[in-house]
Coordinates of C-alpha atoms in Angstrom, one line a residue:
X258 CA 0.0 0.0 0.0
X259 CA 1.8 3.0 -1.3
X260 CA 0.5 5.6 1.1
X261 CA 1.0 3.4 4.1
X262 CA 4.3 1.8 3.2
X263 CA 6.7 1.5 6.2
X264 CA 9.7 3.7 6.1
X265 CA 13.3 2.6 6.8
X266 CA 12.7 3.5 10.5
X267 CA 13.5 0.5 12.8
X268 CA 10.0 0.6 14.2
X269 CA 8.4 0.1 10.8
X270 CA 10.1 -2.8 9.1
X271 CA 8.4 -4.2 6.0
X272 CA 6.1 -7.1 6.5
X273 CA 7.0 -8.6 3.1
X274 CA 3.5 -10.1 3.0
X275 CA 4.0 -11.4 -0.5
X276 CA 6.6 -13.9 0.7
X277 CA 4.9 -17.1 1.9
X278 CA 5.0 -17.5 5.7
X279 CA 7.1 -20.5 6.5
X280 CA 7.1 -22.1 9.9
X281 CA 10.2 -20.2 10.7
X282 CA 8.6 -17.0 9.5
X283 CA 6.0 -17.0 12.3
X284 CA 8.1 -16.2 15.3
X285 CA 6.5 -18.1 18.3
X286 CA 7.6 -15.2 20.6
X287 CA 6.3 -12.4 18.4
X288 CA 3.3 -13.8 16.6
X289 CA 3.4 -12.4 13.1
X290 CA 7.0 -10.9 13.1
X291 CA 8.1 -11.3 9.4
X292 CA 11.7 -12.4 9.7
X293 CA 11.6 -14.3 6.5
X294 CA 15.3 -14.4 5.7
X295 CA 18.5 -15.5 7.4
X296 CA 20.0 -12.0 7.1
X297 CA 17.0 -10.1 8.4
X298 CA 18.7 -9.5 11.8
X299 CA 21.7 -7.9 10.1
X300 CA 19.3 -5.9 8.0
X301 CA 17.5 -4.7 11.1
X302 CA 20.7 -3.7 12.7
X303 CA 21.6 -1.6 9.7
X304 CA 18.2 0.0 9.8
X305 CA 18.5 0.7 13.5
X306 CA 21.8 2.5 12.8
X307 CA 20.5 4.5 9.8
X308 CA 16.9 4.9 11.0
X309 CA 18.0 7.0 13.9
X310 CA 19.2 9.6 11.5
X311 CA 16.4 9.3 8.9
X312 CA 13.1 10.9 9.8
X313 CA 10.0 8.8 9.5
X314 CA 8.4 11.9 8.0
X315 CA 10.7 11.7 4.9
X316 CA 9.7 8.1 4.3
X317 CA 6.0 8.9 3.9
X318 CA 4.1 9.8 0.7
X319 CA 2.6 13.2 0.3
X320 CA -0.9 12.1 1.3
X321 CA 0.0 10.7 4.7
X322 CA 2.9 13.1 5.2
X323 CA 0.3 15.9 5.5
X324 CA -2.5 13.7 6.8
X325 CA -3.0 15.8 10.0
X326 CA -3.5 18.8 7.8
X327 CA -5.9 17.0 5.5
X328 CA -8.0 15.7 8.4
X329 CA -8.1 19.1 10.0
X330 CA -9.2 20.7 6.8
X331 CA -11.9 17.9 6.3
X332 CA -13.2 18.6 9.8
X333 CA -13.3 22.4 9.4
X334 CA -14.8 22.2 5.9
X335 CA -17.4 19.7 7.1
X336 CA -18.5 21.8 10.0
X337 CA -18.8 24.9 7.7
X338 CA -20.8 22.9 5.2
X339 CA -23.1 21.6 7.8
X340 CA -23.9 25.1 9.1
X341 CA -23.9 27.2 5.9
X342 CA -25.0 24.9 3.1
X343 CA -28.8 24.7 3.1
X344 CA -30.2 21.2 3.2
X345 CA -26.9 19.4 3.3
X346 CA -27.7 17.5 6.5
X347 CA -31.0 16.2 5.1
X348 CA -29.4 15.3 1.8
X349 CA -26.6 13.3 3.5
X350 CA -29.0 11.5 5.8
X351 CA -31.7 10.8 3.2
X352 CA -30.5 7.4 2.1
X353 CA -29.9 4.8 4.8
X354 CA -27.9 1.6 4.6
X355 CA -28.2 -0.5 7.8
X356 CA -29.1 2.7 9.7
X357 CA -26.0 4.5 8.4
X358 CA -26.2 7.2 5.7
X359 CA -25.2 5.9 2.3
X360 CA -22.4 8.5 1.8
X361 CA -20.7 7.4 5.0
X362 CA -21.2 3.7 4.2
X363 CA -19.5 4.2 0.8
X364 CA -16.6 5.9 2.5
X365 CA -16.1 3.1 5.0
X366 CA -16.2 0.4 2.3
X367 CA -13.7 2.3 0.1
X368 CA -11.5 2.9 3.1
X369 CA -11.2 -0.8 4.1
X370 CA -10.9 -2.5 0.7
X371 CA -7.3 -1.6 -0.2
X372 CA -6.0 -2.6 3.3
X373 CA -7.7 -6.0 3.2
X374 CA -6.3 -6.7 -0.3
X375 CA -2.8 -6.8 1.3
X376 CA -3.6 -9.6 3.7
X377 CA -2.0 -13.0 2.8
X378 CA -5.1 -15.1 3.3
X379 CA -3.4 -18.1 1.6
X380 CA -0.9 -18.3 4.6
X381 CA -3.2 -17.6 7.5
X382 CA -3.4 -21.3 8.4
X383 CA 0.3 -21.2 9.3
X384 CA -0.3 -18.3 11.6
X385 CA -3.1 -20.0 13.5
X386 CA -0.9 -23.1 14.1
X387 CA 1.3 -21.1 16.5
X388 CA 0.4 -21.0 20.3
X389 CA 1.7 -17.4 20.6
X390 CA -1.0 -16.2 18.2
X391 CA -3.7 -17.7 20.4
X392 CA -2.2 -16.0 23.4
X393 CA -2.3 -12.7 21.5
X394 CA -6.0 -13.3 20.6
X395 CA -6.8 -14.0 24.2
X396 CA -5.2 -10.8 25.4
X397 CA -7.1 -8.9 22.7
X398 CA -10.4 -10.4 23.8
X399 CA -9.7 -9.5 27.4
X400 CA -8.9 -5.8 26.5
X401 CA -11.8 -5.4 24.0
X402 CA -14.6 -7.2 25.7
X403 CA -13.9 -6.8 29.4
X404 CA -11.5 -4.0 30.2
X405 CA -12.6 -1.4 27.6
X406 CA -16.4 -1.7 28.1
X407 CA -16.1 -1.5 31.9
X408 CA -13.8 1.5 31.6
X409 CA -16.3 3.3 29.3
X410 CA -19.1 2.5 31.7
X411 CA -17.2 4.0 34.6
X412 CA -16.3 7.1 32.7
X413 CA -19.9 7.5 31.5
X414 CA -21.2 7.5 35.1
X415 CA -18.3 9.7 36.3
X416 CA -18.9 12.4 33.6
X417 CA -22.6 12.1 33.0
X418 CA -24.4 11.1 36.2
X419 CA -27.3 13.4 35.4
X420 CA -27.7 12.6 31.7
X421 CA -29.0 9.0 31.3
X422 CA -29.5 9.3 27.6
X423 CA -26.0 10.5 26.8
X424 CA -24.6 8.0 29.3
X425 CA -26.3 5.1 27.6
X426 CA -25.1 6.2 24.2
X427 CA -21.5 6.2 25.5
X428 CA -22.0 2.7 26.9
X429 CA -23.1 1.5 23.4
X430 CA -19.9 3.1 21.9
X431 CA -17.8 1.1 24.4
X432 CA -19.5 -2.1 23.5
X433 CA -19.0 -1.7 19.7
X434 CA -15.5 -2.9 19.0
X435 CA -13.8 -1.5 15.9
X436 CA -13.8 -3.4 12.6
X437 CA -12.9 -0.5 10.2
X438 CA -10.8 2.5 11.0
X439 CA -8.5 0.5 13.2
X440 CA -6.9 -0.8 10.0
X441 CA -6.1 2.8 9.0
X442 CA -4.5 3.7 12.3
X443 CA -2.5 0.5 12.5
X444 CA -1.1 1.1 9.0
X445 CA -0.2 4.7 9.7
X446 CA 1.6 3.6 12.9
X447 CA 3.7 1.0 11.1
X448 CA 2.1 -1.8 13.1
X449 CA 1.1 -5.2 12.0
X450 CA -1.7 -4.8 9.5
X451 CA -2.1 -8.5 8.8
X452 CA -2.4 -9.3 12.5
X453 CA -4.9 -6.4 12.8
X454 CA -7.0 -8.0 10.1
X455 CA -7.1 -11.2 12.2
X456 CA -8.2 -9.3 15.3
X457 CA -10.9 -7.5 13.2
X458 CA -12.3 -10.8 12.0
X459 CA -12.4 -12.3 15.5
X460 CA -14.0 -9.1 17.0
X461 CA -16.6 -9.2 14.2
X462 CA -17.6 -12.8 15.1
X463 CA -17.7 -11.9 18.8
X464 CA -19.7 -8.8 18.0
X465 CA -22.5 -10.7 16.5
X466 CA -22.7 -13.0 19.6
X467 CA -21.9 -10.6 22.5
X468 CA -23.1 -7.1 21.6
X469 CA -26.9 -7.6 22.3
X470 CA -26.6 -9.5 25.7
X471 CA -23.8 -7.2 26.9
X472 CA -25.8 -4.1 26.0
X473 CA -28.7 -5.4 28.1
X474 CA -26.3 -6.4 30.9
X475 CA -24.6 -3.0 31.0
X476 CA -27.6 -0.8 30.5
X477 CA -30.3 -2.6 32.4
X478 CA -28.6 -4.8 35.0
X479 CA -25.7 -2.6 36.0
X480 CA -27.0 0.9 35.1
X481 CA -30.6 0.2 36.0
X482 CA -32.0 1.8 32.9
X483 CA -35.9 1.9 32.8
X484 CA -35.9 2.1 29.0
X485 CA -37.1 -1.1 27.3
X486 CA -34.1 -2.3 25.4
X487 CA -34.7 -4.6 22.5
X488 CA -31.5 -4.9 20.5
X489 CA -32.0 -7.3 17.6
X490 CA -29.2 -9.7 16.6
X491 CA -30.2 -8.9 13.0
X492 CA -29.2 -5.3 13.4
X493 CA -25.7 -6.2 14.7
X494 CA -25.2 -9.1 12.2
X495 CA -26.3 -6.9 9.3
X496 CA -23.9 -4.1 10.3
X497 CA -21.0 -6.4 10.7
X498 CA -21.8 -8.3 7.5
X499 CA -22.0 -5.1 5.5
X500 CA -19.0 -3.1 6.8
X501 CA -16.7 -6.1 7.1
X502 CA -18.2 -8.8 4.9
X503 CA -18.4 -6.7 1.7
X504 CA -14.9 -5.3 1.7
X505 CA -13.4 -8.6 3.0
X506 CA -15.2 -10.7 0.4
X507 CA -14.2 -8.3 -2.3
X508 CA -10.6 -8.3 -1.2
X509 CA -10.4 -12.1 -1.0
X510 CA -11.9 -12.5 -4.5
X511 CA -9.7 -9.8 -5.9
X512 CA -6.5 -11.2 -4.4
X513 CA -7.0 -14.8 -5.5
X514 CA -8.3 -13.9 -9.0
X515 CA -5.6 -11.5 -10.0
X516 CA -2.8 -13.4 -8.3
X517 CA -3.8 -16.5 -10.3
X518 CA -3.3 -14.5 -13.5
X519 CA -0.2 -12.5 -12.5
X520 CA 1.0 -12.4 -8.9
X521 CA 3.8 -9.9 -9.6
X522 CA 1.5 -7.4 -11.3
X523 CA -0.9 -7.7 -8.3
X524 CA 1.9 -6.9 -5.9
X525 CA 3.9 -4.3 -7.9
X526 CA 1.1 -2.5 -9.7
X527 CA -2.4 -3.2 -8.4
X528 CA -1.7 -2.7 -4.7
X529 CA 0.2 0.5 -5.3
X530 CA -2.6 1.8 -7.5
X531 CA -5.4 1.2 -4.9
X532 CA -3.2 2.1 -1.9
X533 CA -4.1 5.9 -1.7
X534 CA -7.8 5.1 -1.7
X535 CA -7.7 4.1 2.0
X536 CA -6.8 7.6 3.1
X537 CA -9.0 9.2 0.4
X538 CA -11.9 7.1 1.8
X539 CA -10.9 8.2 5.3
X540 CA -10.9 11.9 4.5
X541 CA -14.1 11.6 2.6
X542 CA -15.8 9.8 5.5
X543 CA -14.6 12.5 7.9
X544 CA -15.9 15.3 5.7
X545 CA -19.3 13.7 5.4
X546 CA -19.5 12.9 9.1
X547 CA -18.8 16.5 10.1
X548 CA -21.0 18.0 7.4
X549 CA -23.9 15.8 8.5
X550 CA -23.4 16.7 12.1
X551 CA -21.9 20.2 11.9
X552 CA -25.2 21.8 13.0
X553 CA -25.4 19.5 16.0
X554 CA -21.8 20.3 17.0
X555 CA -22.6 24.1 17.0
X556 CA -26.2 24.1 18.3
X557 CA -25.8 21.4 20.9
X558 CA -22.3 22.3 21.9
X559 CA -22.8 21.7 25.6
X560 CA -24.0 18.1 25.1
X561 CA -21.2 17.5 22.6
X562 CA -18.5 18.8 24.9
X563 CA -19.9 16.8 27.8
X564 CA -19.8 13.6 25.7
X565 CA -16.4 14.4 24.2
X566 CA -14.7 14.8 27.6
X567 CA -15.1 11.1 28.8
X568 CA -14.4 9.9 25.2
X569 CA -11.0 11.7 25.2
X570 CA -10.1 10.3 28.5
X571 CA -11.2 6.8 27.4
X572 CA -9.2 6.8 24.2
X573 CA -6.0 8.0 25.9
X574 CA -6.4 5.8 28.9
X575 CA -7.2 2.5 27.2
X576 CA -4.5 3.1 24.6
X577 CA -1.7 4.0 27.0
X578 CA -2.7 1.2 29.4
X579 CA -2.6 -1.4 26.7
X580 CA 0.7 0.0 25.3
X581 CA 2.2 -0.1 28.8
X582 CA 1.1 -3.7 29.5
X583 CA 2.2 -5.0 26.2
X584 CA 5.6 -3.4 26.6
X585 CA 6.0 -4.9 30.0
X586 CA 5.0 -8.3 28.6
X587 CA 7.8 -8.0 26.0
X588 CA 5.7 -7.6 22.9
X589 CA 7.5 -6.2 19.9
X590 CA 6.5 -2.7 18.7
X591 CA 4.2 -3.9 15.9
X592 CA 2.1 -6.2 18.0
X593 CA 2.0 -3.8 20.9
X594 CA 0.8 -1.0 18.7
X595 CA -1.7 -3.2 17.0
X596 CA -3.2 -4.4 20.3
X597 CA -3.3 -0.8 21.6
X598 CA -5.2 0.6 18.5
X599 CA -7.6 -2.3 18.5
X600 CA -8.4 -1.7 22.2
X601 CA -8.9 2.0 21.7
X602 CA -10.9 2.0 18.5
X603 CA -14.7 1.6 18.3
X604 CA -17.2 0.6 15.7
X605 CA -19.2 3.9 15.5
X606 CA -21.3 2.7 12.6
X607 CA -22.7 -0.2 14.7
X608 CA -23.2 2.0 17.8
X609 CA -25.1 4.5 15.7
X610 CA -27.2 1.8 14.1
X611 CA -28.2 0.3 17.5
X612 CA -28.9 3.7 19.0
X613 CA -31.1 4.8 16.1
X614 CA -33.0 1.5 15.9
X615 CA -33.5 1.3 19.7
X616 CA -34.0 4.9 20.9
X617 CA -34.8 6.8 17.7
X618 CA -32.7 9.2 15.5
X619 CA -33.3 12.3 17.6
X620 CA -32.5 10.7 20.9
X621 CA -29.7 11.6 23.3
X622 CA -28.3 8.1 22.8
X623 CA -28.0 8.7 19.1
X624 CA -26.4 12.0 19.6
X625 CA -23.8 10.5 21.9
X626 CA -22.9 7.7 19.5
X627 CA -22.6 10.3 16.7
X628 CA -20.1 12.4 18.7
X629 CA -18.0 9.2 19.1
X630 CA -16.3 9.3 15.7
X631 CA -16.0 13.1 15.8
X632 CA -13.7 12.7 18.8
X633 CA -12.1 9.4 17.8
X634 CA -10.6 10.5 14.5
X635 CA -8.4 13.4 15.8
X636 CA -7.5 11.6 19.1
X637 CA -6.5 8.4 17.3
X638 CA -4.5 10.4 14.8
X639 CA -2.7 12.1 17.7
X640 CA -2.0 8.6 19.2
X641 CA -0.4 7.5 15.9
X642 CA 2.2 10.2 16.2
X643 CA 2.5 9.6 20.0
X644 CA 3.2 5.8 19.7
X645 CA 5.8 6.4 16.9
X646 CA 7.5 9.0 19.1
X647 CA 7.6 6.7 22.1
X648 CA 9.0 3.8 20.0
X649 CA 11.8 6.0 18.6
X650 CA 12.6 7.5 21.9
X651 CA 12.8 4.1 23.6
X652 CA 14.3 2.4 20.6
X653 CA 11.4 -0.1 20.7
X654 CA 11.8 -2.6 18.0
X655 CA 10.4 -6.0 17.0

C-alpha cells in the first residue's frame, strides 16, 4: 500500500507479505513478526543505525505526510458545510444503509478494501498453528470485551451522572469494537496490518454474539435503565456483515483472482494503485461525518462537549494502558501498537445503528454515538504520532 508503506525507520520494518510465511517466519515469541530471511537480523541492525538519522516523515508519501493537515481541513470544511450549506444535513442523511447514511457507508467500504487486499489469506493457516498467536488473541479479547467496556461504563457514570440518555449512548460506543478505521491507524503507525485484520475478524464474530446481551447487561442490570431495550441480533449481524463482509469478500476474491493470473502485477502495480484510496476514503468519510453533524456540533455544543470529555479520557487511557502492559509483557512494537489501537478503536457505525434502531434518530443516545467518531478521529491520529515518538525515543523494535 503506497500511502501506508513502512519507512526505513526501525520501528516500521516491511512485512514482506507477499513472501509465503514458512514455519520459521511465524516467530512463536512475536506472533506475526516477518523475519523471513537469514540475514534479516543484520538488516534490522543496519536499519537501526541509519533509521536513527532518517526521519520517518521523509519516508511517507505526500498524502499521509500531511495527513494531519488534510484531516483538520476535512473537519473544518465539514462543519462549515453543515452550518452554511442549506439542506446538506437532510441530503446526506436521506439514504440509509443498515441505519448508516449511504455516503458514510460508501466511504467506509472504500477505506477498508485496499488494506484488506494486502492480507495474505493463503498463509493464515500457518499463523493459527502457533500457540503465541492464540495468546495474543486471548489478550485482545480481554482488553476489547472486558476492560474497555467497563472503563467506558465507569467514565460515562463519572462524567454524565445526570444525563442517562447521553450516558447510555457512551456505553453503546464502548461495546462496539472497531472493525474498520483501526486498520487505518494500524497502517499509519507502522504496526502489523495482517495481524490487525485477524483481530478485526475475531471481533466481528464476537460482536454478533456478544453485543446484544452485553448491552442489556450493562444498561439494564448494571446501570438500572428503565428504558425497554430490544437490540435485535439482526441489526448487529447486518452491520458487521456489510462493513466487514463486503470489503473482506471483495478483497479475497480480488487477491486470488488477480494473483492467479499475474501475482507480480498484483503486488507491484495493483496494490500500489489502490493504496491511496484508503486515506482518500478516510478523508471523505470524515468530511461527510462533520458535514452531516456540523449543525449539532454548533447548536448542541454543551452536550457535545460533555460527551467528548469522557471519550477523550477513554481513548487515551485504554490506549496508553494497553501499550504499557504489552511493553511490560515483552511484545514487539508492531504487535503492541496493533493491540493498543484495536483496544482504543470503536465501531461507531454499529453504535449509531443500534442507538437509532433502539432509541430513535433524535434521541440523546443517538447524539452520543454520533459524537464518538468526531472525537475518535483526531484523538487516534494524535495517538499514531504519539506511539511512533515513544518507539523512537525508547528504541522499541520487534
